[in-house]
Amino acid sequence: MIHLAFFARIAEICGTSERTIALDPAANIAMVWDTLEQEFPALQAMRPSTRAAVNGSLVSFEHRLAADDEVAFLPPVGGG
Amino acid sequence: MIHLAFFARIAEICGTSERTIALDPAANIAMVWDTLEQEFPALQAMRPSTRAAVNGSLVSFEHRLAADDEVAFLPPVGGG
Amino acid sequence: MLAITDEPLDILAVRAAVLDKTCGGVALFEGIVRADDDGTRCVVALEYEAHHSMAIAEFERIARDVHVRFSGARIAMVHRIGRVRVGEPAVVVAVAAAHREQAFLGCRYAIDELKMHAQIWKKEHFSDGSADWRANDA
Amino acid sequence: MLAITDEPLDILAVRAAVLDKTCGGVALFEGIVRADDDGTRCVVALEYEAHHSMAIAEFERIARDVHVRFSGARIAMVHRIGRVRVGEPAVVVAVAAAHREQAFLGCRYAIDELKMHAQIWKKEHFSDGSADWRANDA
């Protein structure tokens, strides 16, 4: 399994702040995102500005996933 | 009469924070200071760093005085 | 004190966290919710959300940087999440140093870094009932 | 709020004096009495004295400057006189502006100007009982 965490506008589009999905042995982050885009087409416009973190560390969309990874999808920040 | 106000180290040397002196019709600030120096020789070392104000405005030591002027002698500042 | 909280911010507590006998200056910055007006609607509140562990890790990175870059300056930084009304602080940063130069520079550095890198998001709520997420300028 | 007082400084009151709905950032600076140590003796307190009317006139000049130079920024500035112990603030400056850049720059400008130009003097009291007047660096 992989644990997904969504924030801000991405969480609103997905209608939830977290979800669990089955791990595809070949899965990288881009593949997970593509799956989400099919379910939530509104995500497409957000891809260029979205960053991903695995277990709290920023990674590229090519990053390969392992069992029990926590993947966070992070829109552009707005703190302060 | 002229009203003199002393601050910080100058007040300590003069032993008071204010004094009144008679107005010499030709008096400028340098003359007042010279008179004070004769009374309090420790003021001599302070002359280069001391500024003068008349009625709240900074003036040069050549400034001529008028009756009831308030003359303040101001050491280098140390606020903050 | 490096924290994210859904409680109103306690400025004096943030300040107190950085004071010690070696400190000659404290620079403190508050980011306040402003009644921003775009001509047709006006901000009435901001709603903040954070990736808590990533944001705190970023605060810790910033605190280490401030300490190293600004002569051992000490920093406290607290960001609020949830709904914050106009006039209330959303973030408070305090930096204490021996001299004011380092306190000012450290404080400015910290809030700039927080705004660029901390995983925190902001939704603007407007007077007409509309709302939208708003990213910081890059 | 531009003041000189012999009471302990109230940081929240200084801050509150500059807040309004247009303000997106408040930069606040406190000059704190530091336990400065020259190797043989240590500062235990500072004693401040002011030419009250000239110092307030200078604060007013600085406040006008800050307002004009930094996009209408609002400032409050209070300096304490009398004996101030280590760890206590001797001066508090708060500047509020729409954006943080102006708040930081205005606050820094104000404390720099105060230290250079306000008619305020400082006497250092040391742990060995000695004391001496101390001017700011030019």
Short mmCIF file of C-alpha atoms in Angstrom, two decimals:
data_model
loop_
_atom_site.label_atom_id
_atom_site.label_comp_id
_atom_site.label_asym_id
_atom_site.label_seq_id
_atom_site.Cartn_x
_atom_site.Cartn_y
_atom_site.Cartn_z
CA MET A 1 0.00 0.00 0.00
CA ILE A 2 0.93 3.67 -0.48
CA HIS A 3 -0.49 6.46 1.64
CA LEU A 4 -1.40 9.65 -0.20
CA ALA A 5 -1.80 13.03 1.47
CA PHE A 6 -3.46 16.01 -0.24
CA PHE A 7 -3.28 19.66 0.77
CA ALA A 8 -5.10 22.91 0.10
CA ARG A 9 -6.64 23.10 -3.40
CA ILE A 10 -5.53 19.57 -4.23
CA ALA A 11 -7.39 18.22 -1.20
CA GLU A 12 -10.47 20.16 -2.25
CA ILE A 13 -10.35 18.75 -5.77
CA CYS A 14 -9.86 15.20 -4.51
CA GLY A 15 -12.53 15.68 -1.85
CA THR A 16 -10.29 14.24 0.85
CA SER A 17 -6.98 14.93 2.57
CA GLU A 18 -5.77 11.35 2.45
CA ARG A 19 -6.22 8.09 0.67
CA THR A 20 -4.53 4.72 0.46
CA ILE A 21 -3.80 3.01 -2.85
CA ALA A 22 -2.32 -0.33 -3.82
CA LEU A 23 1.39 -0.30 -4.69
CA ASP A 24 2.16 -1.06 -8.32
CA PRO A 25 5.70 -2.56 -8.20
CA ALA A 26 6.80 -0.20 -10.97
CA ALA A 27 5.09 2.84 -9.54
CA ASN A 28 6.69 6.25 -9.50
CA ILE A 29 5.04 9.47 -8.43
CA ALA A 30 4.13 10.53 -11.96
CA MET A 31 2.11 7.33 -12.38
CA VAL A 32 0.23 7.98 -9.15
CA TRP A 33 -0.53 11.52 -10.25
CA ASP A 34 -1.71 10.33 -13.68
CA THR A 35 -4.13 7.95 -11.98
CA LEU A 36 -5.45 10.79 -9.86
CA GLU A 37 -5.82 13.06 -12.90
CA GLN A 38 -8.01 10.46 -14.60
CA GLU A 39 -10.31 10.47 -11.60
CA PHE A 40 -10.11 14.26 -10.99
CA PRO A 41 -9.51 16.10 -14.30
CA ALA A 42 -9.31 19.43 -12.45
CA LEU A 43 -5.89 18.29 -11.22
CA GLN A 44 -4.43 18.60 -14.72
CA ALA A 45 -4.00 22.37 -14.48
CA MET A 46 -2.16 21.96 -11.20
CA ARG A 47 0.51 19.54 -12.31
CA PRO A 48 3.14 22.12 -13.35
CA SER A 49 3.00 23.83 -9.96
CA THR A 50 2.61 20.75 -7.75
CA ARG A 51 5.55 19.29 -5.85
CA ALA A 52 5.72 15.87 -4.26
CA ALA A 53 7.26 14.68 -1.01
CA VAL A 54 7.88 11.11 0.08
CA ASN A 55 8.03 10.54 3.83
CA GLY A 56 8.54 14.27 4.34
CA SER A 57 11.29 14.85 1.76
CA LEU A 58 10.76 16.63 -1.55
CA VAL A 59 11.34 14.34 -4.52
CA SER A 60 10.92 14.52 -8.29
CA PHE A 61 7.92 12.96 -10.02
CA GLU A 62 10.27 10.23 -11.30
CA HIS A 63 10.89 9.01 -7.74
CA ARG A 64 10.10 5.26 -7.40
CA LEU A 65 7.82 4.25 -4.56
CA ALA A 66 8.14 1.52 -1.95
CA ALA A 67 5.60 -0.19 0.29
CA ASP A 68 4.12 2.05 3.02
CA ASP A 69 5.58 5.24 1.54
CA GLU A 70 3.69 8.39 2.42
CA VAL A 71 3.32 10.56 -0.67
CA ALA A 72 2.27 14.17 -0.18
CA PHE A 73 1.13 16.37 -3.07
CA LEU A 74 1.97 20.00 -2.32
CA PRO A 75 0.55 23.06 -4.14
CA PRO A 76 2.57 26.31 -4.24
CA VAL A 77 3.00 27.56 -0.68
CA GLY A 78 1.25 30.60 0.79
CA GLY A 79 2.39 30.87 4.40
CA GLY A 80 3.09 34.10 6.25
CA MET B 1 19.04 86.42 32.24
CA ILE B 2 19.96 83.26 30.34
CA HIS B 3 18.87 79.80 31.46
CA LEU B 4 21.45 77.05 31.13
CA ALA B 5 20.61 73.33 31.05
CA PHE B 6 23.26 70.63 31.49
CA PHE B 7 22.95 66.95 30.64
CA ALA B 8 24.68 63.67 31.42
CA ARG B 9 28.42 64.05 32.05
CA ILE B 10 28.24 67.83 31.69
CA ALA B 11 25.63 68.01 34.44
CA GLU B 12 27.83 65.81 36.63
CA ILE B 13 30.85 68.06 36.10
CA CYS B 14 28.84 71.20 36.79
CA GLY B 15 27.15 69.57 39.76
CA THR B 16 23.71 70.71 38.60
CA SER B 17 21.35 70.27 35.70
CA GLU B 18 20.46 73.96 35.42
CA ARG B 19 21.65 77.40 36.27
CA THR B 20 20.74 80.98 35.47
CA ILE B 21 23.36 83.55 34.47
CA ALA B 22 23.24 87.24 33.69
CA LEU B 23 23.08 88.13 30.00
CA ASP B 24 26.13 89.92 28.68
CA PRO B 25 24.82 92.00 25.74
CA ALA B 26 27.58 90.63 23.48
CA ALA B 27 27.23 87.02 24.64
CA ASN B 28 27.41 84.11 22.28
CA ILE B 29 27.46 80.45 23.29
CA ALA B 30 31.25 80.15 23.09
CA MET B 31 31.55 82.88 25.69
CA VAL B 32 29.16 81.14 28.03
CA TRP B 33 31.08 77.89 27.63
CA ASP B 34 34.41 79.63 28.28
CA THR B 35 33.02 81.04 31.52
CA LEU B 36 31.89 77.56 32.55
CA GLU B 37 35.28 76.08 31.67
CA GLN B 38 36.99 78.52 33.99
CA GLU B 39 34.76 77.35 36.80
CA PHE B 40 34.86 73.65 35.84
CA PRO B 41 38.18 72.83 34.10
CA ALA B 42 37.00 69.23 33.48
CA LEU B 43 34.70 70.67 30.80
CA GLN B 44 37.68 71.51 28.57
CA ALA B 45 38.04 67.96 27.29
CA MET B 46 34.37 67.88 26.37
CA ARG B 47 34.25 70.98 24.22
CA PRO B 48 35.01 69.29 20.87
CA SER B 49 32.17 66.81 21.32
CA THR B 50 29.60 69.10 22.94
CA ARG B 51 26.73 70.60 20.94
CA ALA B 52 24.53 73.48 21.98
CA ALA B 53 20.81 74.12 21.54
CA VAL B 54 18.95 77.36 22.08
CA ASN B 55 15.27 77.01 22.88
CA GLY B 56 15.34 73.43 21.58
CA SER B 57 17.17 74.03 18.28
CA LEU B 58 20.77 73.05 17.63
CA VAL B 59 22.98 76.07 16.97
CA SER B 60 26.69 76.77 16.52
CA PHE B 61 28.85 78.08 19.35
CA GLU B 62 28.90 81.44 17.52
CA HIS B 63 25.14 81.85 18.04
CA ARG B 64 24.30 85.17 19.78
CA LEU B 65 22.06 85.00 22.81
CA ALA B 66 18.99 87.03 23.77
CA ALA B 67 17.24 87.60 27.06
CA ASP B 68 15.50 84.53 28.51
CA ASP B 69 17.08 82.14 26.03
CA GLU B 70 17.36 78.56 27.20
CA VAL B 71 20.79 77.19 26.35
CA ALA B 72 21.29 73.44 26.55
CA PHE B 73 24.74 71.84 26.46
CA LEU B 74 24.50 68.38 24.93
CA PRO B 75 27.17 65.65 25.10
CA PRO B 76 27.34 62.98 22.38
CA VAL B 77 24.10 60.99 22.44
CA GLY B 78 23.76 57.42 23.64
CA GLY B 79 20.10 56.49 23.29
CA GLY B 80 18.79 53.09 22.23
CA MET C 1 9.98 27.80 20.13
CA LEU C 2 9.18 26.63 16.61
CA ALA C 3 5.51 25.82 16.32
CA ILE C 4 2.32 25.62 14.31
CA THR C 5 -0.87 26.17 16.26
CA ASP C 6 -4.58 26.70 15.78
CA GLU C 7 -4.69 29.04 18.79
CA PRO C 8 -4.34 32.84 18.64
CA LEU C 9 -0.65 33.77 18.72
CA ASP C 10 0.94 34.96 21.96
CA ILE C 11 3.45 37.60 20.94
CA LEU C 12 5.00 38.00 24.38
CA ALA C 13 5.58 34.26 24.64
CA VAL C 14 7.39 34.23 21.28
CA ARG C 15 9.50 37.18 22.40
CA ALA C 16 10.28 35.62 25.77
CA ALA C 17 11.54 32.46 24.08
CA VAL C 18 14.52 34.28 22.53
CA LEU C 19 15.61 36.60 25.35
CA ASP C 20 18.78 35.95 27.30
CA LYS C 21 21.45 38.06 29.01
CA THR C 22 23.65 38.23 25.91
CA CYS C 23 20.95 39.81 23.80
CA GLY C 24 21.08 43.53 23.07
CA GLY C 25 18.31 43.60 20.50
CA VAL C 26 15.16 41.73 19.58
CA ALA C 27 13.59 42.13 16.15
CA LEU C 28 10.07 40.79 15.94
CA PHE C 29 7.88 40.51 12.86
CA GLU C 30 4.18 39.80 12.68
CA GLY C 31 2.39 38.96 9.47
CA ILE C 32 -1.09 40.39 9.98
CA VAL C 33 -4.25 39.53 8.03
CA ARG C 34 -5.02 42.65 5.96
CA ALA C 35 -8.43 43.74 4.64
CA ASP C 36 -7.11 43.50 1.08
CA ASP C 37 -9.52 44.95 -1.45
CA ASP C 38 -9.39 44.10 -5.16
CA GLY C 39 -12.08 46.66 -6.07
CA THR C 40 -15.07 44.31 -5.97
CA ARG C 41 -14.47 42.29 -2.83
CA CYS C 42 -12.55 42.54 0.41
CA VAL C 43 -10.65 39.93 2.43
CA VAL C 44 -12.41 39.19 5.72
CA ALA C 45 -10.27 36.27 6.87
CA LEU C 46 -7.46 33.97 5.82
CA GLU C 47 -7.54 30.23 6.39
CA TYR C 48 -4.20 28.48 6.75
CA GLU C 49 -3.35 24.82 6.39
CA ALA C 50 0.05 23.16 6.90
CA HIS C 51 1.87 19.92 6.30
CA HIS C 52 2.77 19.95 9.95
CA SER C 53 5.91 17.82 10.02
CA MET C 54 7.36 19.29 6.82
CA ALA C 55 6.65 22.86 7.92
CA ILE C 56 8.26 22.28 11.33
CA ALA C 57 11.28 20.65 9.64
CA GLU C 58 11.58 23.78 7.49
CA PHE C 59 11.33 26.02 10.57
CA GLU C 60 14.16 24.00 12.12
CA ARG C 61 16.28 24.41 9.00
CA ILE C 62 15.64 28.17 9.05
CA ALA C 63 16.48 28.38 12.76
CA ARG C 64 19.81 26.63 12.19
CA ASP C 65 20.57 28.95 9.27
CA VAL C 66 19.77 32.04 11.33
CA HIS C 67 21.98 30.87 14.17
CA VAL C 68 24.92 30.19 11.86
CA ARG C 69 24.58 33.16 9.49
CA PHE C 70 23.76 35.83 12.04
CA SER C 71 26.37 35.44 14.80
CA GLY C 72 24.50 32.98 16.98
CA ALA C 73 21.17 34.79 16.82
CA ARG C 74 18.32 32.98 18.58
CA ILE C 75 14.97 32.62 16.86
CA ALA C 76 11.39 31.71 17.73
CA MET C 77 8.79 31.30 15.02
CA VAL C 78 5.10 30.38 15.34
CA HIS C 79 2.56 30.14 12.50
CA ARG C 80 -1.15 29.88 13.04
CA ILE C 81 -3.41 27.54 11.08
CA GLY C 82 -7.17 27.59 10.68
CA ARG C 83 -9.17 30.76 10.21
CA VAL C 84 -7.44 34.04 11.08
CA ARG C 85 -9.46 37.25 10.98
CA VAL C 86 -8.43 40.67 9.70
CA GLY C 87 -6.13 42.39 12.19
CA GLU C 88 -4.89 39.17 13.76
CA PRO C 89 -1.33 37.89 13.31
CA ALA C 90 -0.89 34.73 11.23
CA VAL C 91 2.80 34.41 11.94
CA VAL C 92 5.20 35.80 14.54
CA VAL C 93 8.99 35.65 14.20
CA ALA C 94 11.32 36.91 16.94
CA VAL C 95 15.10 37.03 16.62
CA ALA C 96 17.44 38.08 19.43
CA ALA C 97 21.09 38.91 18.92
CA ALA C 98 23.88 40.81 20.63
CA HIS C 99 23.47 43.69 18.16
CA ARG C 100 20.52 45.03 16.21
CA GLU C 101 22.01 44.45 12.77
CA GLN C 102 21.99 40.68 13.26
CA ALA C 103 18.53 40.70 14.85
CA PHE C 104 16.99 42.62 11.95
CA LEU C 105 18.76 40.60 9.26
CA GLY C 106 17.95 37.28 10.92
CA CYS C 107 14.28 38.17 11.34
CA ARG C 108 13.94 39.32 7.74
CA TYR C 109 15.75 36.24 6.46
CA ALA C 110 13.50 33.93 8.48
CA ILE C 111 10.17 35.36 7.33
CA ASP C 112 11.36 35.45 3.71
CA GLU C 113 12.44 31.81 3.89
CA LEU C 114 9.23 30.77 5.64
CA LYS C 115 7.13 32.39 2.92
CA MET C 116 9.11 30.75 0.14
CA HIS C 117 9.69 27.28 1.49
CA ALA C 118 7.46 26.25 4.41
CA GLN C 119 4.67 23.85 3.46
CA ILE C 120 1.82 26.13 4.51
CA TRP C 121 -1.14 27.22 2.39
CA LYS C 122 -3.52 30.14 2.55
CA LYS C 123 -7.13 30.51 1.45
CA GLU C 124 -8.57 33.99 1.15
CA HIS C 125 -12.16 34.45 2.34
CA PHE C 126 -13.92 37.48 0.85
CA SER C 127 -16.75 39.75 1.93
CA ASP C 128 -19.00 38.41 -0.88
CA GLY C 129 -18.74 34.86 0.47
CA SER C 130 -16.28 33.66 -2.17
CA ALA C 131 -12.94 32.09 -1.28
CA ASP C 132 -9.80 31.08 -3.11
CA TRP C 133 -6.37 29.61 -2.43
CA ARG C 134 -3.60 32.12 -2.86
CA ALA C 135 0.06 31.28 -3.38
CA ASN C 136 2.90 33.59 -2.41
CA ASP C 137 4.75 35.33 -5.21
CA ALA C 138 7.74 33.26 -6.23
CA MET D 1 2.62 56.99 20.36
CA LEU D 2 5.94 58.81 20.64
CA ALA D 3 7.03 58.94 24.23
CA ILE D 4 9.76 59.01 26.84
CA THR D 5 8.88 57.41 30.14
CA ASP D 6 10.43 56.32 33.40
CA GLU D 7 8.07 53.33 33.61
CA PRO D 8 8.86 49.82 32.29
CA LEU D 9 7.96 49.62 28.59
CA ASP D 10 4.70 47.99 27.51
CA ILE D 11 5.50 46.21 24.27
CA LEU D 12 1.91 45.28 23.46
CA ALA D 13 0.77 48.89 23.89
CA VAL D 14 3.45 50.10 21.47
CA ARG D 15 2.41 47.43 18.98
CA ALA D 16 -1.30 48.22 19.36
CA ALA D 17 -0.64 51.89 18.60
CA VAL D 18 0.36 51.11 15.00
CA LEU D 19 -2.14 48.41 14.01
CA ASP D 20 -4.98 49.14 11.59
CA LYS D 21 -6.90 47.23 8.92
CA THR D 22 -4.54 48.25 6.12
CA CYS D 23 -1.53 46.77 7.83
CA GLY D 24 -0.13 43.46 6.63
CA GLY D 25 3.05 43.47 8.65
CA VAL D 26 4.40 44.88 11.89
CA ALA D 27 8.14 45.05 12.52
CA LEU D 28 9.05 45.69 16.13
CA PHE D 29 12.47 46.30 17.58
CA GLU D 30 13.51 46.32 21.21
CA GLY D 31 16.86 47.55 22.41
CA ILE D 32 17.60 45.42 25.46
CA VAL D 33 20.12 46.09 28.20
CA ARG D 34 22.86 43.51 27.72
CA ALA D 35 25.23 42.14 30.36
CA ASP D 36 28.20 43.49 28.40
CA ASP D 37 31.50 42.27 29.75
CA ASP D 38 34.83 43.99 29.03
CA GLY D 39 36.87 41.27 30.76
CA THR D 40 37.15 42.92 34.17
CA ARG D 41 33.63 44.20 34.80
CA CYS D 42 30.12 43.53 33.63
CA VAL D 43 27.20 45.88 32.93
CA VAL D 44 24.42 45.41 35.49
CA ALA D 45 22.19 48.32 34.43
CA LEU D 46 22.00 51.31 32.14
CA GLU D 47 20.78 54.69 33.27
CA TYR D 48 19.21 56.93 30.64
CA GLU D 49 18.61 60.66 30.67
CA ALA D 50 16.91 62.75 27.98
CA HIS D 51 16.37 66.33 26.92
CA HIS D 52 12.67 65.56 26.87
CA SER D 53 11.35 68.17 24.45
CA MET D 54 14.26 67.84 22.01
CA ALA D 55 14.09 64.05 22.05
CA ILE D 56 10.33 64.06 21.41
CA ALA D 57 10.79 66.61 18.60
CA GLU D 58 13.34 64.23 17.07
CA PHE D 59 10.93 61.28 17.43
CA GLU D 60 8.31 63.37 15.59
CA ARG D 61 10.77 64.17 12.81
CA ILE D 62 11.63 60.46 12.50
CA ALA D 63 7.92 59.51 12.45
CA ARG D 64 7.22 61.95 9.62
CA ASP D 65 10.22 60.62 7.70
CA VAL D 66 9.10 57.01 8.14
CA HIS D 67 5.58 57.85 6.95
CA VAL D 68 6.85 59.64 3.83
CA ARG D 69 9.74 57.33 2.90
CA PHE D 70 8.06 54.00 3.57
CA SER D 71 4.68 54.17 1.83
CA GLY D 72 2.66 55.63 4.68
CA ALA D 73 4.06 53.30 7.33
CA ARG D 74 2.84 54.05 10.87
CA ILE D 75 5.28 54.18 13.74
CA ALA D 76 5.24 54.13 17.52
CA MET D 77 8.42 54.70 19.50
CA VAL D 78 8.96 54.77 23.26
CA HIS D 79 12.26 55.21 25.10
CA ARG D 80 12.71 54.61 28.79
CA ILE D 81 14.72 56.89 31.07
CA GLY D 82 16.11 56.23 34.53
CA ARG D 83 17.69 52.95 35.53
CA VAL D 84 17.05 49.94 33.26
CA ARG D 85 18.30 46.54 34.33
CA VAL D 86 19.90 43.80 32.23
CA GLY D 87 17.25 41.99 30.20
CA GLU D 88 14.81 44.90 30.16
CA PRO D 89 14.03 46.92 27.02
CA ALA D 90 15.29 50.52 26.96
CA VAL D 91 13.54 51.36 23.70
CA VAL D 92 10.71 49.84 21.66
CA VAL D 93 9.98 50.81 18.04
CA ALA D 94 7.00 49.37 16.13
CA VAL D 95 6.32 50.07 12.46
CA ALA D 96 3.22 48.83 10.62
CA ALA D 97 2.89 48.86 6.84
CA ALA D 98 0.87 47.15 4.14
CA HIS D 99 3.87 44.97 3.25
CA ARG D 100 6.76 43.62 5.28
CA GLU D 101 9.51 45.31 3.25
CA GLN D 102 8.33 48.77 4.32
CA ALA D 103 7.75 47.68 7.91
CA PHE D 104 11.29 46.28 8.26
CA LEU D 105 12.96 49.20 6.50
CA GLY D 106 10.97 51.79 8.45
CA CYS D 107 11.74 50.14 11.79
CA ARG D 108 15.45 49.87 11.03
CA TYR D 109 15.57 53.46 9.81
CA ALA D 110 13.83 54.72 12.94
CA ILE D 111 16.09 53.00 15.49
CA ASP D 112 19.21 54.03 13.55
CA GLU D 113 18.05 57.67 13.48
CA LEU D 114 17.07 57.59 17.14
CA LYS D 115 20.51 56.32 18.14
CA MET D 116 22.29 58.93 16.06
CA HIS D 117 20.18 62.02 16.68
CA ALA D 118 17.83 61.83 19.67
CA GLN D 119 19.06 63.82 22.69
CA ILE D 120 19.26 60.85 25.04
CA TRP D 121 22.27 59.77 27.10
CA LYS D 122 23.30 56.51 28.66
CA LYS D 123 25.40 55.73 31.73
CA GLU D 124 26.73 52.22 32.18
CA HIS D 125 26.67 50.81 35.71
CA PHE D 126 29.10 47.96 36.28
CA SER D 127 29.29 44.99 38.62
CA ASP D 128 32.31 46.50 40.45
CA GLY D 129 30.29 49.60 41.39
CA SER D 130 31.87 51.86 38.79
CA ALA D 131 29.83 53.78 36.22
CA ASP D 132 30.51 55.80 33.12
CA TRP D 133 28.67 57.69 30.39
CA ARG D 134 28.81 55.94 27.06
CA ALA D 135 28.14 57.55 23.70
CA ASN D 136 26.90 55.66 20.67
CA ASP D 137 29.39 55.05 17.87
CA ALA D 138 29.15 57.84 15.31
#
